[in-house]
């Protein structure tokens, strides 16, 4: 991985969550390719695949609201309270870079998740126990974060931040997986 500044593309979110996620994924891939250039030649590093997930919702008065990594338990609980009872979108951009840093394509996948209505006590309990402070939206589907939702539409793996159906389709297109 790299220390790529994901927040530098925040201004693109209101224009398009897809564009924002894809630009971050491309930036991460380019940063990783640049790191690769200073390493001794390793055939195993021929391809770089990078992804970035944006968690967001539509709001009648504010438009789109993006949920960043909260960093603190207080902010995480507040994010979950904004998510409670709402339709949430997880948009993940995926970029694939090949030999010599050539860009071989990128795409996005959006998973739609309907959060159940839960209490502040439920949100606080989840945050205190699982501490998803480095997760956009303040939840992880890999743990009890799944219990916060009542319905998921789309690629299930997309709401975990790495849409495997999209990734496999991209790898097939460049011949890294059988067709």
PDB file of C-alpha atoms in Angstrom:
ATOM      1  CA  UNK A   1       0.000   0.000   0.000  1.00  0.00           C
ATOM      2  CA  UNK A   2       0.907   3.640  -0.046  1.00  0.00           C
ATOM      3  CA  UNK A   3       0.356   6.742   2.056  1.00  0.00           C
ATOM      4  CA  UNK A   4      -1.834   8.261  -0.674  1.00  0.00           C
ATOM      5  CA  UNK A   5      -3.995  11.181   0.531  1.00  0.00           C
ATOM      6  CA  UNK A   6      -7.527   9.937  -0.176  1.00  0.00           C
ATOM      7  CA  UNK A   7      -9.122  13.219   0.925  1.00  0.00           C
ATOM      8  CA  UNK A   8      -7.582  15.278  -1.911  1.00  0.00           C
ATOM      9  CA  UNK A   9     -10.474  14.245  -4.167  1.00  0.00           C
ATOM     10  CA  UNK A  10     -13.291  15.146  -1.730  1.00  0.00           C
ATOM     11  CA  UNK A  11     -14.336  18.016  -4.008  1.00  0.00           C
ATOM     12  CA  UNK A  12     -15.343  15.486  -6.693  1.00  0.00           C
ATOM     13  CA  UNK A  13     -17.856  13.725  -4.439  1.00  0.00           C
ATOM     14  CA  UNK A  14     -20.735  16.158  -5.018  1.00  0.00           C
ATOM     15  CA  UNK A  15     -20.159  15.972  -8.776  1.00  0.00           C
ATOM     16  CA  UNK A  16     -20.049  12.173  -8.821  1.00  0.00           C
ATOM     17  CA  UNK A  17     -19.363   9.546  -6.126  1.00  0.00           C
ATOM     18  CA  UNK A  18     -18.236   7.211  -8.928  1.00  0.00           C
ATOM     19  CA  UNK A  19     -15.682   9.699 -10.270  1.00  0.00           C
ATOM     20  CA  UNK A  20     -14.430  10.468  -6.762  1.00  0.00           C
ATOM     21  CA  UNK A  21     -13.952   6.778  -5.869  1.00  0.00           C
ATOM     22  CA  UNK A  22     -12.268   6.026  -9.194  1.00  0.00           C
ATOM     23  CA  UNK A  23      -9.876   8.978  -8.918  1.00  0.00           C
ATOM     24  CA  UNK A  24      -8.807   7.855  -5.437  1.00  0.00           C
ATOM     25  CA  UNK A  25      -8.297   4.263  -6.635  1.00  0.00           C
ATOM     26  CA  UNK A  26      -6.241   5.488  -9.603  1.00  0.00           C
ATOM     27  CA  UNK A  27      -4.173   7.715  -7.332  1.00  0.00           C
ATOM     28  CA  UNK A  28      -3.464   4.821  -4.975  1.00  0.00           C
ATOM     29  CA  UNK A  29      -2.453   2.614  -7.909  1.00  0.00           C
ATOM     30  CA  UNK A  30      -0.141   5.304  -9.335  1.00  0.00           C
ATOM     31  CA  UNK A  31       1.453   5.860  -5.906  1.00  0.00           C
ATOM     32  CA  UNK A  32       2.035   2.134  -5.546  1.00  0.00           C
ATOM     33  CA  UNK A  33       3.544   1.943  -9.056  1.00  0.00           C
ATOM     34  CA  UNK A  34       5.863   4.830  -8.133  1.00  0.00           C
ATOM     35  CA  UNK A  35       6.943   2.946  -4.981  1.00  0.00           C
ATOM     36  CA  UNK A  36       7.499  -0.146  -7.108  1.00  0.00           C
ATOM     37  CA  UNK A  37       9.851   1.793  -9.394  1.00  0.00           C
ATOM     38  CA  UNK A  38      12.344   2.297  -6.544  1.00  0.00           C
ATOM     39  CA  UNK A  39      12.288  -1.372  -5.484  1.00  0.00           C
ATOM     40  CA  UNK A  40      14.522  -4.069  -6.963  1.00  0.00           C
ATOM     41  CA  UNK A  41      12.904  -5.685 -10.022  1.00  0.00           C
ATOM     42  CA  UNK A  42      10.315  -8.223  -8.890  1.00  0.00           C
ATOM     43  CA  UNK A  43       8.283 -10.119 -11.451  1.00  0.00           C
ATOM     44  CA  UNK A  44       5.527 -10.650  -8.880  1.00  0.00           C
ATOM     45  CA  UNK A  45       4.789  -6.903  -8.958  1.00  0.00           C
ATOM     46  CA  UNK A  46       3.819  -6.762 -12.628  1.00  0.00           C
ATOM     47  CA  UNK A  47       0.266  -5.557 -11.916  1.00  0.00           C
ATOM     48  CA  UNK A  48      -1.176  -3.180  -9.339  1.00  0.00           C
ATOM     49  CA  UNK A  49      -4.836  -3.296  -8.354  1.00  0.00           C
ATOM     50  CA  UNK A  50      -6.126  -0.527  -6.091  1.00  0.00           C
ATOM     51  CA  UNK A  51      -9.567   0.244  -4.702  1.00  0.00           C
ATOM     52  CA  UNK A  52     -11.268   2.875  -2.612  1.00  0.00           C
ATOM     53  CA  UNK A  53     -14.727   2.837  -1.055  1.00  0.00           C
ATOM     54  CA  UNK A  54     -16.986   5.829  -0.508  1.00  0.00           C
ATOM     55  CA  UNK A  55     -19.972   5.426   1.809  1.00  0.00           C
ATOM     56  CA  UNK A  56     -22.745   7.963   1.343  1.00  0.00           C
ATOM     57  CA  UNK A  57     -26.458   8.715   1.403  1.00  0.00           C
ATOM     58  CA  UNK A  58     -28.891  11.080  -0.244  1.00  0.00           C
ATOM     59  CA  UNK A  59     -30.485  13.746   1.917  1.00  0.00           C
ATOM     60  CA  UNK A  60     -33.565  15.732   0.855  1.00  0.00           C
ATOM     61  CA  UNK A  61     -32.150  19.048   2.053  1.00  0.00           C
ATOM     62  CA  UNK A  62     -28.346  18.572   1.935  1.00  0.00           C
ATOM     63  CA  UNK A  63     -28.057  16.473  -1.233  1.00  0.00           C
ATOM     64  CA  UNK A  64     -25.391  13.789  -0.979  1.00  0.00           C
ATOM     65  CA  UNK A  65     -23.685  13.225   2.383  1.00  0.00           C
ATOM     66  CA  UNK A  66     -20.363  11.387   2.474  1.00  0.00           C
ATOM     67  CA  UNK A  67     -19.312   9.371   5.508  1.00  0.00           C
ATOM     68  CA  UNK A  68     -15.556   9.487   6.066  1.00  0.00           C
ATOM     69  CA  UNK A  69     -13.487   7.383   8.454  1.00  0.00           C
ATOM     70  CA  UNK A  70     -14.630   8.732  11.828  1.00  0.00           C
ATOM     71  CA  UNK A  71     -11.394   8.498  13.813  1.00  0.00           C
ATOM     72  CA  UNK A  72     -13.106   8.818  17.210  1.00  0.00           C
ATOM     73  CA  UNK A  73     -15.825   6.849  18.960  1.00  0.00           C
ATOM     74  CA  UNK A  74     -17.958   9.980  19.386  1.00  0.00           C
ATOM     75  CA  UNK A  75     -17.848  10.742  15.639  1.00  0.00           C
ATOM     76  CA  UNK A  76     -18.504   7.068  14.825  1.00  0.00           C
ATOM     77  CA  UNK A  77     -21.674   6.990  16.944  1.00  0.00           C
ATOM     78  CA  UNK A  78     -22.865  10.228  15.290  1.00  0.00           C
ATOM     79  CA  UNK A  79     -22.284   8.730  11.831  1.00  0.00           C
ATOM     80  CA  UNK A  80     -24.251   5.629  12.750  1.00  0.00           C
ATOM     81  CA  UNK A  81     -27.124   7.779  13.990  1.00  0.00           C
ATOM     82  CA  UNK A  82     -27.180   9.514  10.587  1.00  0.00           C
ATOM     83  CA  UNK A  83     -27.213   6.084   8.914  1.00  0.00           C
ATOM     84  CA  UNK A  84     -29.979   4.636  11.132  1.00  0.00           C
ATOM     85  CA  UNK A  85     -33.123   4.011   9.062  1.00  0.00           C
ATOM     86  CA  UNK A  86     -31.506   5.324   5.853  1.00  0.00           C
ATOM     87  CA  UNK A  87     -30.601   3.994   2.436  1.00  0.00           C
ATOM     88  CA  UNK A  88     -26.800   3.947   2.251  1.00  0.00           C
ATOM     89  CA  UNK A  89     -24.606   3.575  -0.843  1.00  0.00           C
ATOM     90  CA  UNK A  90     -21.165   2.020  -0.942  1.00  0.00           C
ATOM     91  CA  UNK A  91     -19.399   3.095  -4.142  1.00  0.00           C
ATOM     92  CA  UNK A  92     -16.013   1.508  -4.757  1.00  0.00           C
ATOM     93  CA  UNK A  93     -13.602   2.570  -7.457  1.00  0.00           C
ATOM     94  CA  UNK A  94     -11.165  -0.049  -8.724  1.00  0.00           C
ATOM     95  CA  UNK A  95      -8.111   0.747 -10.865  1.00  0.00           C
ATOM     96  CA  UNK A  96      -5.767  -1.715 -12.550  1.00  0.00           C
ATOM     97  CA  UNK A  97      -2.277  -0.686 -13.651  1.00  0.00           C
ATOM     98  CA  UNK A  98      -0.064  -2.959 -15.717  1.00  0.00           C
ATOM     99  CA  UNK A  99       3.531  -3.222 -16.803  1.00  0.00           C
ATOM    100  CA  UNK A 100       5.432   0.055 -17.186  1.00  0.00           C
ATOM    101  CA  UNK A 101       2.703   1.891 -15.280  1.00  0.00           C
ATOM    102  CA  UNK A 102       0.211   1.733 -18.155  1.00  0.00           C
ATOM    103  CA  UNK A 103      -3.392   2.117 -17.050  1.00  0.00           C
ATOM    104  CA  UNK A 104      -5.409  -0.908 -18.089  1.00  0.00           C
ATOM    105  CA  UNK A 105      -8.802   0.224 -16.948  1.00  0.00           C
ATOM    106  CA  UNK A 106     -10.887   1.178 -14.011  1.00  0.00           C
ATOM    107  CA  UNK A 107     -14.478   0.984 -13.016  1.00  0.00           C
ATOM    108  CA  UNK A 108     -16.849   1.394 -10.106  1.00  0.00           C
ATOM    109  CA  UNK A 109     -19.376  -0.746  -8.287  1.00  0.00           C
ATOM    110  CA  UNK A 110     -22.176   0.512  -6.048  1.00  0.00           C
ATOM    111  CA  UNK A 111     -23.890  -1.578  -3.393  1.00  0.00           C
ATOM    112  CA  UNK A 112     -27.152  -0.281  -1.922  1.00  0.00           C
ATOM    113  CA  UNK A 113     -27.793  -0.986   1.765  1.00  0.00           C
ATOM    114  CA  UNK A 114     -30.922  -0.263   3.767  1.00  0.00           C
ATOM    115  CA  UNK A 115     -30.079   0.354   7.422  1.00  0.00           C
ATOM    116  CA  UNK A 116     -32.613  -0.687   9.995  1.00  0.00           C
ATOM    117  CA  UNK A 117     -33.727   1.894  12.535  1.00  0.00           C
ATOM    118  CA  UNK A 118     -31.525   1.395  15.607  1.00  0.00           C
ATOM    119  CA  UNK A 119     -31.056   3.284  18.857  1.00  0.00           C
ATOM    120  CA  UNK A 120     -28.134   5.395  20.036  1.00  0.00           C
ATOM    121  CA  UNK A 121     -27.494   2.697  22.675  1.00  0.00           C
ATOM    122  CA  UNK A 122     -27.226   0.090  19.861  1.00  0.00           C
ATOM    123  CA  UNK A 123     -24.827   2.336  17.932  1.00  0.00           C
ATOM    124  CA  UNK A 124     -22.716   3.070  21.021  1.00  0.00           C
ATOM    125  CA  UNK A 125     -22.543  -0.605  21.962  1.00  0.00           C
ATOM    126  CA  UNK A 126     -21.430  -1.588  18.450  1.00  0.00           C
ATOM    127  CA  UNK A 127     -18.759   1.142  18.294  1.00  0.00           C
ATOM    128  CA  UNK A 128     -17.407   0.348  21.779  1.00  0.00           C
ATOM    129  CA  UNK A 129     -17.161  -3.376  21.032  1.00  0.00           C
ATOM    130  CA  UNK A 130     -15.884  -3.376  17.414  1.00  0.00           C
ATOM    131  CA  UNK A 131     -14.173   0.045  17.102  1.00  0.00           C
ATOM    132  CA  UNK A 132     -14.555   0.535  13.307  1.00  0.00           C
ATOM    133  CA  UNK A 133     -12.861   3.937  13.570  1.00  0.00           C
ATOM    134  CA  UNK A 134     -10.936   3.529  10.303  1.00  0.00           C
ATOM    135  CA  UNK A 135     -13.993   2.464   8.305  1.00  0.00           C
ATOM    136  CA  UNK A 136     -16.007   4.843   6.155  1.00  0.00           C
ATOM    137  CA  UNK A 137     -19.496   4.963   7.625  1.00  0.00           C
ATOM    138  CA  UNK A 138     -18.365   3.588  11.008  1.00  0.00           C
ATOM    139  CA  UNK A 139     -19.336  -0.018  10.310  1.00  0.00           C
ATOM    140  CA  UNK A 140     -17.789  -3.234   9.012  1.00  0.00           C
ATOM    141  CA  UNK A 141     -19.884  -5.874   7.309  1.00  0.00           C
ATOM    142  CA  UNK A 142     -17.290  -8.464   8.371  1.00  0.00           C
ATOM    143  CA  UNK A 143     -18.377  -8.159  12.000  1.00  0.00           C
ATOM    144  CA  UNK A 144     -21.662  -7.280  13.727  1.00  0.00           C
ATOM    145  CA  UNK A 145     -21.976  -4.213  11.466  1.00  0.00           C
ATOM    146  CA  UNK A 146     -24.063  -6.481   9.259  1.00  0.00           C
ATOM    147  CA  UNK A 147     -26.763  -6.478  11.961  1.00  0.00           C
ATOM    148  CA  UNK A 148     -27.274  -2.742  11.396  1.00  0.00           C
ATOM    149  CA  UNK A 149     -28.804  -3.461   7.980  1.00  0.00           C
ATOM    150  CA  UNK A 150     -32.019  -5.096   6.823  1.00  0.00           C
ATOM    151  CA  UNK A 151     -31.376  -5.306   3.071  1.00  0.00           C
ATOM    152  CA  UNK A 152     -28.407  -5.261   0.671  1.00  0.00           C
ATOM    153  CA  UNK A 153     -28.683  -4.944  -3.118  1.00  0.00           C
ATOM    154  CA  UNK A 154     -25.782  -5.504  -5.500  1.00  0.00           C
ATOM    155  CA  UNK A 155     -22.391  -7.144  -5.117  1.00  0.00           C
ATOM    156  CA  UNK A 156     -22.232  -8.171  -1.453  1.00  0.00           C
ATOM    157  CA  UNK A 157     -18.433  -7.854  -1.448  1.00  0.00           C
ATOM    158  CA  UNK A 158     -18.750  -4.227  -2.563  1.00  0.00           C
ATOM    159  CA  UNK A 159     -20.064  -3.151   0.823  1.00  0.00           C
ATOM    160  CA  UNK A 160     -16.897  -4.637   2.316  1.00  0.00           C
ATOM    161  CA  UNK A 161     -14.838  -2.234   0.190  1.00  0.00           C
ATOM    162  CA  UNK A 162     -13.554  -4.624  -2.486  1.00  0.00           C
ATOM    163  CA  UNK A 163     -16.153  -5.653  -5.110  1.00  0.00           C
ATOM    164  CA  UNK A 164     -14.875  -9.066  -6.153  1.00  0.00           C
ATOM    165  CA  UNK A 165     -17.287  -9.498  -9.090  1.00  0.00           C
ATOM    166  CA  UNK A 166     -15.960  -6.276 -10.659  1.00  0.00           C
ATOM    167  CA  UNK A 167     -12.346  -7.174  -9.861  1.00  0.00           C
ATOM    168  CA  UNK A 168     -12.681 -10.613 -11.456  1.00  0.00           C
ATOM    169  CA  UNK A 169     -14.307  -9.061 -14.556  1.00  0.00           C
ATOM    170  CA  UNK A 170     -11.388  -6.593 -14.869  1.00  0.00           C
ATOM    171  CA  UNK A 171      -8.788  -9.351 -14.399  1.00  0.00           C
ATOM    172  CA  UNK A 172     -10.481 -11.424 -17.123  1.00  0.00           C
ATOM    173  CA  UNK A 173     -10.406  -8.463 -19.519  1.00  0.00           C
ATOM    174  CA  UNK A 174      -6.611  -8.249 -19.289  1.00  0.00           C
ATOM    175  CA  UNK A 175      -6.083 -12.030 -19.344  1.00  0.00           C
ATOM    176  CA  UNK A 176      -5.085 -12.498 -15.705  1.00  0.00           C
ATOM    177  CA  UNK A 177      -8.064 -14.835 -15.106  1.00  0.00           C
ATOM    178  CA  UNK A 178      -9.534 -17.355 -17.531  1.00  0.00           C
ATOM    179  CA  UNK A 179     -12.508 -16.042 -19.541  1.00  0.00           C
TER     180      UNK A 179
END
